[in-house]
MMTF fields as JSON, N, C-alpha, C and O atoms, coordinates in Angstrom:
{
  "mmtfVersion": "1.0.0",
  "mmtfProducer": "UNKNOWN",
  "numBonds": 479,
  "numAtoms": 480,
  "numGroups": 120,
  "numChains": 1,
  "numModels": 1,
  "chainsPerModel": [1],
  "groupsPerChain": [120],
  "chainIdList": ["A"],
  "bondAtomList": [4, 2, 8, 6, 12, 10, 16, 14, 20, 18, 24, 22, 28, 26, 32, 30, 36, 34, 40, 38, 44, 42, 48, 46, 52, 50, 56, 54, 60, 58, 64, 62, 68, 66, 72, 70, 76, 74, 80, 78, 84, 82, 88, 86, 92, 90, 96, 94, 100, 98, 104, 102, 108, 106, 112, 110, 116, 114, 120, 118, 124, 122, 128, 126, 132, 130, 136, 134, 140, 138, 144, 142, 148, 146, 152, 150, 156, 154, 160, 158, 164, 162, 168, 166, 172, 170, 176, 174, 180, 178, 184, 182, 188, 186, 192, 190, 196, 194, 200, 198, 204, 202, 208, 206, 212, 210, 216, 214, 220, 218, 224, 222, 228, 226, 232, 230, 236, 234, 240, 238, 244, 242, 248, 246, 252, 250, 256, 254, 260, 258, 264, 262, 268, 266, 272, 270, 276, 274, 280, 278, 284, 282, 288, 286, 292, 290, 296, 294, 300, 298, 304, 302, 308, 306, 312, 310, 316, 314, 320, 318, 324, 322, 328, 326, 332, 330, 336, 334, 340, 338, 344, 342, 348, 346, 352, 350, 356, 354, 360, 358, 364, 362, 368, 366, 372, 370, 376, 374, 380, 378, 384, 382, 388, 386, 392, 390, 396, 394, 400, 398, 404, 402, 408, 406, 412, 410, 416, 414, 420, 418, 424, 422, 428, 426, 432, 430, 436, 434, 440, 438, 444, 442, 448, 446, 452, 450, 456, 454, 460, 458, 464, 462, 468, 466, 472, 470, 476, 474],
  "bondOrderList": [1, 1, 1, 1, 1, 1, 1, 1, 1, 1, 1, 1, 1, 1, 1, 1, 1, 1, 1, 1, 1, 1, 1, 1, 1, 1, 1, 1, 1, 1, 1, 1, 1, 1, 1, 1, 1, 1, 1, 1, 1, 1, 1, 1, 1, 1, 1, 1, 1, 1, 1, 1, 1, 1, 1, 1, 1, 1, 1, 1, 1, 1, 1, 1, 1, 1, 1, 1, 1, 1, 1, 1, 1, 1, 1, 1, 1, 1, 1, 1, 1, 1, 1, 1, 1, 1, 1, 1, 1, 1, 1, 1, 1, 1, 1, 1, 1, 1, 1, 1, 1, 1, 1, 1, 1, 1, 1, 1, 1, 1, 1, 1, 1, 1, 1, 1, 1, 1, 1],
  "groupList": [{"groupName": "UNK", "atomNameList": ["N", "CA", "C", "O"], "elementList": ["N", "C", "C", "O"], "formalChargeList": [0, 0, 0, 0], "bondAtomList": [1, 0, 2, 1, 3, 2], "bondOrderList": [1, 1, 2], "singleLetterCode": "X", "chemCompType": "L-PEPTIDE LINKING"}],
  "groupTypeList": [0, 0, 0, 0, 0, 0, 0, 0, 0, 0, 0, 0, 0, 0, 0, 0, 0, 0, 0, 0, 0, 0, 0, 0, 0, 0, 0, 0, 0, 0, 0, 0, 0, 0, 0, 0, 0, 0, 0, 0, 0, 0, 0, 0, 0, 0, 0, 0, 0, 0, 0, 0, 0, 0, 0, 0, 0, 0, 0, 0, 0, 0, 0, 0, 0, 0, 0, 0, 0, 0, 0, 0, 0, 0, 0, 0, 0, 0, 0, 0, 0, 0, 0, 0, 0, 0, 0, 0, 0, 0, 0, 0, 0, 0, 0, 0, 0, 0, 0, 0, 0, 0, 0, 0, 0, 0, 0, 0, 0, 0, 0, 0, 0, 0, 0, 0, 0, 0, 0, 0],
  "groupIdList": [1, 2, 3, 4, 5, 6, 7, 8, 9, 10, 11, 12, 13, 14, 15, 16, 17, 18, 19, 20, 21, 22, 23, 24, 25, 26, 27, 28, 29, 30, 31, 32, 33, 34, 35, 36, 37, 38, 39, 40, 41, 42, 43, 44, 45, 46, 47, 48, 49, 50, 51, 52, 53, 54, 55, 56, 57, 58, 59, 60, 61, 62, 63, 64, 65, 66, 67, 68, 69, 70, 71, 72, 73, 74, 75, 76, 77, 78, 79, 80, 81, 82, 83, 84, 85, 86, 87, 88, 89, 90, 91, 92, 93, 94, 95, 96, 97, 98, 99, 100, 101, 102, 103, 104, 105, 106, 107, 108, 109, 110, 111, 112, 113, 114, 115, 116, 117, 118, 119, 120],
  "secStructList": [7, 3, 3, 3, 3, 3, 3, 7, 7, 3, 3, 7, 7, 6, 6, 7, 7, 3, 3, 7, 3, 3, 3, 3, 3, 3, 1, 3, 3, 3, 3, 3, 3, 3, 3, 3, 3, 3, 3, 7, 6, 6, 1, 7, 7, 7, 3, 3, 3, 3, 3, 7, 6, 6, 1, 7, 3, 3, 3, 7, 6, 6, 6, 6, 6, 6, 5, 7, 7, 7, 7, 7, 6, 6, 6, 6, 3, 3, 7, 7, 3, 3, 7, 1, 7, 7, 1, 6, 6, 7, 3, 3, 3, 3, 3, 3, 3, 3, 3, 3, 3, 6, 6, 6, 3, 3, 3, 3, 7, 7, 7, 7, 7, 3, 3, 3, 3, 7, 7, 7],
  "xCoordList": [-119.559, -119.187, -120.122, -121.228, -119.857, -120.754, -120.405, -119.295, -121.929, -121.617, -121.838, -122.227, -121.661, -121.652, -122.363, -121.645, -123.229, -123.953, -123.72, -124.036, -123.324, -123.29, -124.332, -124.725, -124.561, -125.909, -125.532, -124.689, -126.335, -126.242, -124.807, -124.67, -124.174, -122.945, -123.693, -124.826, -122.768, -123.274, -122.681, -121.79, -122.956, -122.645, -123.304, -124.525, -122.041, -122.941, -121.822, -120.604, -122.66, -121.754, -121.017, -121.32, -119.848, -119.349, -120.669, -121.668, -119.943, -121.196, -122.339, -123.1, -122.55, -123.8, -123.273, -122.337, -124.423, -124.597, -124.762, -125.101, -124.73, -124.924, -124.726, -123.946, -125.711, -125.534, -125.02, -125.843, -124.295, -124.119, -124.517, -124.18, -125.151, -125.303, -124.508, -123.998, -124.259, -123.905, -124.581, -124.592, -125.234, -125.737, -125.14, -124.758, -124.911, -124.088, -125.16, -126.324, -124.774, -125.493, -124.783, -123.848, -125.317, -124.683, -124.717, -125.676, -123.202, -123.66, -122.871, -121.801, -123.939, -122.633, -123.389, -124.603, -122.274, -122.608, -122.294, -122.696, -121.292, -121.291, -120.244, -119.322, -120.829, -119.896, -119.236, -119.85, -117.946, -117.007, -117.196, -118.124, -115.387, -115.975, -116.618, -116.372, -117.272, -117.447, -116.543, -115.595, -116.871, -115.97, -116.387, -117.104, -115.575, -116.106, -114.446, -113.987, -113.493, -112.655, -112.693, -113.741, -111.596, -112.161, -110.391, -109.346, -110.412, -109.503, -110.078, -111.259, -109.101, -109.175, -108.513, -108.26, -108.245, -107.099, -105.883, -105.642, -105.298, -103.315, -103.475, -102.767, -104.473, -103.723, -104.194, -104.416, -104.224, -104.112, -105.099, -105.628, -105.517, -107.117, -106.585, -105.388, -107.79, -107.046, -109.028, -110.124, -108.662, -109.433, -110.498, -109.875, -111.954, -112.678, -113.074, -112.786, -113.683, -114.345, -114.619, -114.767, -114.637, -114.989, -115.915, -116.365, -116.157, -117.081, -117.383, -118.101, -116.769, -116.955, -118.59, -119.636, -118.552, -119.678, -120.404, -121.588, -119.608, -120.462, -120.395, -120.341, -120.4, -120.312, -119.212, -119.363, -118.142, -116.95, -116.47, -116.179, -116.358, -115.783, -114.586, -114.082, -113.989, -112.944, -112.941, -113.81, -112.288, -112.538, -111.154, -110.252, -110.974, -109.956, -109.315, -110.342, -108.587, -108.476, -109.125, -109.466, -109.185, -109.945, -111.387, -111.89, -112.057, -113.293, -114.082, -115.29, -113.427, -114.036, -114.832, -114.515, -115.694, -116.532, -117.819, -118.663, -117.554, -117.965, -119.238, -120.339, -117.999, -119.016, -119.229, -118.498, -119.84, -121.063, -120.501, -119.759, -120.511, -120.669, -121.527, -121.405, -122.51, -122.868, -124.002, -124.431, -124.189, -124.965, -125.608, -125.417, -126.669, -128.008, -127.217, -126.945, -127.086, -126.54, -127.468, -127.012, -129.124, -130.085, -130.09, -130.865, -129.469, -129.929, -128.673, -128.764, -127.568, -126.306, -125.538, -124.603, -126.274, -126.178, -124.805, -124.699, -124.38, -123.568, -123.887, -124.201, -123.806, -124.112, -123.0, -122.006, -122.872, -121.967, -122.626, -122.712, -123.074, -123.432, -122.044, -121.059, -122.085, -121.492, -121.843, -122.523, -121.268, -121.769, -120.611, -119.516, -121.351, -120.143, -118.955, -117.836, -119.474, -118.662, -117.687, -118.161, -116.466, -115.111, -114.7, -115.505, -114.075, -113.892, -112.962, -112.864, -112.291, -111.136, -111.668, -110.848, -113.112, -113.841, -113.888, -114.222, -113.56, -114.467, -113.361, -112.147, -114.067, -113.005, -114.05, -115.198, -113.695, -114.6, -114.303, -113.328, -116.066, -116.083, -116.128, -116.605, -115.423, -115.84, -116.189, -115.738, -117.205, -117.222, -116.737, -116.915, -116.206, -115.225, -116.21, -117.339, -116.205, -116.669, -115.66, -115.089, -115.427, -114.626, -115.986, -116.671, -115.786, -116.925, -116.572, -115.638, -117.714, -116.999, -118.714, -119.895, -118.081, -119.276, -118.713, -117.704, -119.805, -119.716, -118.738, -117.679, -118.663, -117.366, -117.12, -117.016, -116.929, -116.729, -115.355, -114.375, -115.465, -113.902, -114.444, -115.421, -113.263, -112.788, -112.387, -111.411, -112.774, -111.825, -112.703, -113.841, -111.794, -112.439, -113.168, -112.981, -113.844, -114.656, -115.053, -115.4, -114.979, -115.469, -116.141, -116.245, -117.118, -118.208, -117.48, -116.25, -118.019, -117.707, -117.218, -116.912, -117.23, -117.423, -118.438, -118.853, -118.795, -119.723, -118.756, -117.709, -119.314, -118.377, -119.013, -120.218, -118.195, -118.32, -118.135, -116.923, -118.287, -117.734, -118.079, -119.184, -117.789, -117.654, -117.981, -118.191, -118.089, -118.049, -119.026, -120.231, -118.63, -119.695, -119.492, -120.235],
  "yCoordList": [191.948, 191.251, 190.071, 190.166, 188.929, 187.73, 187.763, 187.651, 187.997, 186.953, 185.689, 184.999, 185.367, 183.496, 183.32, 183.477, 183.122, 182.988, 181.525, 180.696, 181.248, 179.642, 179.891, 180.779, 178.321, 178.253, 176.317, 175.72, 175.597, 174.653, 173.859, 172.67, 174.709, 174.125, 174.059, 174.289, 173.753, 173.517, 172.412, 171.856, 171.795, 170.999, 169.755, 169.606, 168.47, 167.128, 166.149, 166.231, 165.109, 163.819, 162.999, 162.835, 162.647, 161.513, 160.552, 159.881, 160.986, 159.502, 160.169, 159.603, 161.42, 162.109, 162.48, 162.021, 163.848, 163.756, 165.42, 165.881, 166.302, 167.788, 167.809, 167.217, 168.75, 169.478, 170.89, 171.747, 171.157, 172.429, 173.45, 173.025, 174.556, 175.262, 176.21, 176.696, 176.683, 177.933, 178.524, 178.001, 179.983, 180.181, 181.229, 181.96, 181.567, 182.853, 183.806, 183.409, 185.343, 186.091, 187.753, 188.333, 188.076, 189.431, 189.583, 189.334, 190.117, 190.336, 189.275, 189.409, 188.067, 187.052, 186.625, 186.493, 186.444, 185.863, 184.517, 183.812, 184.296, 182.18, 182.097, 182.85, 180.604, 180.397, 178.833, 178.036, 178.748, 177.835, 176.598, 175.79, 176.653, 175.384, 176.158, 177.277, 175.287, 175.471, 174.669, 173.945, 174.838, 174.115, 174.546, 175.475, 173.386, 174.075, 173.797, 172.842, 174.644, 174.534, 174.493, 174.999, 173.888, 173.74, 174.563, 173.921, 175.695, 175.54, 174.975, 174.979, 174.547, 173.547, 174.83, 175.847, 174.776, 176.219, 175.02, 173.816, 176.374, 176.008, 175.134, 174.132, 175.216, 174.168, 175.682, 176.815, 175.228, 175.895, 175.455, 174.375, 176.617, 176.337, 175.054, 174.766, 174.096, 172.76, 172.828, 173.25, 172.398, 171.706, 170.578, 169.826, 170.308, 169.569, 169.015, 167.834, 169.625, 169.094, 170.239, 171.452, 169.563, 170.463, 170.122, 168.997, 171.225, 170.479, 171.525, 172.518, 171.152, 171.705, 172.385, 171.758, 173.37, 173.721, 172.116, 171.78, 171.639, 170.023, 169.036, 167.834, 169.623, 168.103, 167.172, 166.5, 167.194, 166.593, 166.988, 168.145, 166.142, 166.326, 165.809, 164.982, 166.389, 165.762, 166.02, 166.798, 165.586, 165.364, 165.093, 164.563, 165.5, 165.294, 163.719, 163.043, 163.149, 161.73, 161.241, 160.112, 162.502, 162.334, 162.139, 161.648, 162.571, 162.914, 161.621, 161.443, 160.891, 160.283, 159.284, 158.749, 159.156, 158.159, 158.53, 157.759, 159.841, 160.017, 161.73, 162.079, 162.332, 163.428, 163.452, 162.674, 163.868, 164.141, 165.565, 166.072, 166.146, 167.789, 167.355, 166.314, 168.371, 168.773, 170.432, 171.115, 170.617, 171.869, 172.091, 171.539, 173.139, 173.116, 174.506, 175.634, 174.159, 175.445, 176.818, 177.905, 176.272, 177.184, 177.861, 178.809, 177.546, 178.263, 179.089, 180.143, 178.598, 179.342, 178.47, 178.939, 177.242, 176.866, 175.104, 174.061, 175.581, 174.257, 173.709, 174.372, 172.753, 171.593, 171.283, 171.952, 170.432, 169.696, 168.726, 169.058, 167.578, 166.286, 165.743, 165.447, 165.659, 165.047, 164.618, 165.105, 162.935, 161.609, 161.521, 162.08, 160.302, 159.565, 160.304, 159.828, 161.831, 162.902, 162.836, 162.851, 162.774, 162.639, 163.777, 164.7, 163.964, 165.183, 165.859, 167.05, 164.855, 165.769, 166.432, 167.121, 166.411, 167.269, 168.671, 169.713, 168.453, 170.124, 171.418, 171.614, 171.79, 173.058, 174.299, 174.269, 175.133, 176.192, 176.523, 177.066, 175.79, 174.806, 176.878, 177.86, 176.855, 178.267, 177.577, 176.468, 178.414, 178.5, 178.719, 179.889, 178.153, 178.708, 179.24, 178.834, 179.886, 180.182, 180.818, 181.859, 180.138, 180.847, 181.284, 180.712, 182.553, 182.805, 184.159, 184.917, 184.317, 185.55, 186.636, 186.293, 187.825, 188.777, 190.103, 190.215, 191.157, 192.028, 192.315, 192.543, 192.411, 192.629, 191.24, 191.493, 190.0, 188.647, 188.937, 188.703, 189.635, 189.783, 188.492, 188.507, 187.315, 186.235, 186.557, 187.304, 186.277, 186.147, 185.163, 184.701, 185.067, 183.713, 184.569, 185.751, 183.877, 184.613, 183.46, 182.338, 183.805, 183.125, 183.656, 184.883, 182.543, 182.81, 183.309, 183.265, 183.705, 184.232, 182.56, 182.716, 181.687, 180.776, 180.227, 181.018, 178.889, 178.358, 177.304, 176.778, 177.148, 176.305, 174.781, 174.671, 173.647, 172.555, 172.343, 172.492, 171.747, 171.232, 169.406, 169.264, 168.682, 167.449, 166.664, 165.496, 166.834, 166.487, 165.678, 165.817, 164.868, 164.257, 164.708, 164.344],
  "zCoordList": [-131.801, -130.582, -130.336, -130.867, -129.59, -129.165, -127.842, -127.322, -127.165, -125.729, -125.635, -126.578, -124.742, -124.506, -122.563, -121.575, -122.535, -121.214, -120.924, -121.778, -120.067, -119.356, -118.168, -117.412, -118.537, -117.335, -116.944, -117.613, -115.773, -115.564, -114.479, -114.19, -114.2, -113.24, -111.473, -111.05, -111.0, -109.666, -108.921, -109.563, -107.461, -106.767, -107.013, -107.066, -107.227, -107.229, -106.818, -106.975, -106.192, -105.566, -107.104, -108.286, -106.118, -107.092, -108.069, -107.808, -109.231, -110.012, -110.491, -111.276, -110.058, -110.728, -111.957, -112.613, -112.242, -113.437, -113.865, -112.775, -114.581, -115.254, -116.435, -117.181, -116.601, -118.173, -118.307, -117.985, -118.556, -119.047, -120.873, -121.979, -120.65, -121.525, -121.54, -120.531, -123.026, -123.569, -124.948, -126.063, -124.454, -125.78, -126.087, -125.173, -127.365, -128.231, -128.552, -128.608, -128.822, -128.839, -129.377, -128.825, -130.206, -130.276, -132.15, -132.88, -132.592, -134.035, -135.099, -135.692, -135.086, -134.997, -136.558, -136.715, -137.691, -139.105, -139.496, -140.422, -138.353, -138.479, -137.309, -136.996, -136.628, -135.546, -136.233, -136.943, -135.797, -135.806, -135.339, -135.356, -134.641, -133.776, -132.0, -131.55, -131.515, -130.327, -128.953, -129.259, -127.611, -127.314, -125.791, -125.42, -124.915, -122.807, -122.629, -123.256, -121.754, -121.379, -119.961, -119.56, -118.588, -117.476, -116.689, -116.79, -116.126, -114.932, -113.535, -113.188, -112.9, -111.701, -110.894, -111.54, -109.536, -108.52, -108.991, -108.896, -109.594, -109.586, -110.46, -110.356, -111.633, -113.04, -113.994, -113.566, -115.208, -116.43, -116.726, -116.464, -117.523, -118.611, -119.186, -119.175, -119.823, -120.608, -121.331, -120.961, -122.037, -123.241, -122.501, -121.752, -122.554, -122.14, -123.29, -123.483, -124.112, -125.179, -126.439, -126.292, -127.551, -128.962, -130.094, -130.313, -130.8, -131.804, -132.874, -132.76, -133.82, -135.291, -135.957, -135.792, -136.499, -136.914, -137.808, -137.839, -138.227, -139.217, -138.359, -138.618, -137.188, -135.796, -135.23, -134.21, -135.953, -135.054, -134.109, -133.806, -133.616, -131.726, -131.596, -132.357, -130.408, -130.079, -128.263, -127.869, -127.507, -126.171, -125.493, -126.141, -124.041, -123.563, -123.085, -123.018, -122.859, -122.741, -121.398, -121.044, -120.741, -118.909, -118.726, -117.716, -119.814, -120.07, -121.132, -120.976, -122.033, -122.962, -122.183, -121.121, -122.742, -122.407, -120.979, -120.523, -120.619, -119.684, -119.79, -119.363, -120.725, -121.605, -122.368, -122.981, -122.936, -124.191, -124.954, -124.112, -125.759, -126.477, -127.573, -128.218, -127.729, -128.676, -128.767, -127.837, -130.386, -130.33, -131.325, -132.409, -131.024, -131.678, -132.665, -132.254, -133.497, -134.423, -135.105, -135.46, -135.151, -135.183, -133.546, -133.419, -132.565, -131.54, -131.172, -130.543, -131.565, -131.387, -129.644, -128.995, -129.331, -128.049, -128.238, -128.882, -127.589, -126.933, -125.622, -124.634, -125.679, -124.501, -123.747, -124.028, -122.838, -122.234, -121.214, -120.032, -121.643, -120.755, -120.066, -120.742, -118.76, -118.076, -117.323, -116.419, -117.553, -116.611, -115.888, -115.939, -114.893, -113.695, -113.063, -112.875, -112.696, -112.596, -111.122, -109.987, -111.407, -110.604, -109.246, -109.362, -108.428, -107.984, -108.795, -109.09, -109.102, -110.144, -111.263, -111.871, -111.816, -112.37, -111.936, -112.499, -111.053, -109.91, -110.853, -110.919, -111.199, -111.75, -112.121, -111.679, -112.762, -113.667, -114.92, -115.439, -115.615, -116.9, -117.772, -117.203, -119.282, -119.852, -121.085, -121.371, -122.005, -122.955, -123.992, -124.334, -124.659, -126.343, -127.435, -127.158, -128.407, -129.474, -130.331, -130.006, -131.513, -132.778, -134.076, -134.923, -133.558, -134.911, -135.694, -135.435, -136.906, -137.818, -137.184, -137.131, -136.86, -137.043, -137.833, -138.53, -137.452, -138.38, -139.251, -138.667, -140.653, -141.845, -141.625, -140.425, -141.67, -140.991, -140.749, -141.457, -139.327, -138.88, -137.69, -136.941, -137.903, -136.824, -135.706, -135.775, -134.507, -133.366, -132.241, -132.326, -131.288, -130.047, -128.966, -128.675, -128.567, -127.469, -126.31, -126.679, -124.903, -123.892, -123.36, -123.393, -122.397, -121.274, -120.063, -120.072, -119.189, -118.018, -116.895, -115.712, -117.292, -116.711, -115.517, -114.671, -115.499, -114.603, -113.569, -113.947, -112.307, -111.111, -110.949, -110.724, -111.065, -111.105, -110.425, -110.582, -108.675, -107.81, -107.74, -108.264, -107.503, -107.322, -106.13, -106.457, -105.038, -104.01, -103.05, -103.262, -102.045, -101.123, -99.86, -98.948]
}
């Protein structure tokens, strides 16, 4: 099994700024891609940002230019820099992980999620 701990969400005005962490943990023999997904109240989980165990990213079209992903692969940790942050940000950001553990049996795993609010 892997957990995934998120840390770093919280309250900030239009235009600021957060980082978010996630670190993996448990009986894990290689992780995938990584990734932060965000529900908003009354939308659907959607895709924020991703990133391949060899570093490619990919990002939502709402988000480019504004967040950052990346991760320290000796630590098992993903990031999430987010600049010039919107209210329409405000949601609750989760963690993705696709990784192989014990017997390298595959499957996805999420964080408990962290709360983004946006606001002035």
């Amino acid at each position: 099994q892997v957990q995934l701990v998120e840390s770093g969400g919280g309250l900030v005005q239009p235009g600021g700024s957060l980082r978010l962490s996630c670190a993996a943990s448990g009986s894990i023999l290689s992780i995938n891609a990584m990734g932060w997904y965000r529900q908003a109240p009354g939308k659907q989980r959607e895709l924020v940002a991703g990133i391949t165990s060899g570093g490619n990213t990919n990002y939502a079209d709402s988000v480019k230019g504004r967040f950052t992903i990346s991760r320290d692969n000796a630590k098992s940790t993903v990031y999430l820099q987010m600049n010039n942050l919107k209210p329409e940000d405000t949601a609750v950001y989760y963690c993705h992980a696709d990784a192989h553990t014990t017997g390298w049996v595959r499957d996805n795993y999420w964080g408990q999620g962290t709360r983004v609010t946006v606001s002035s």
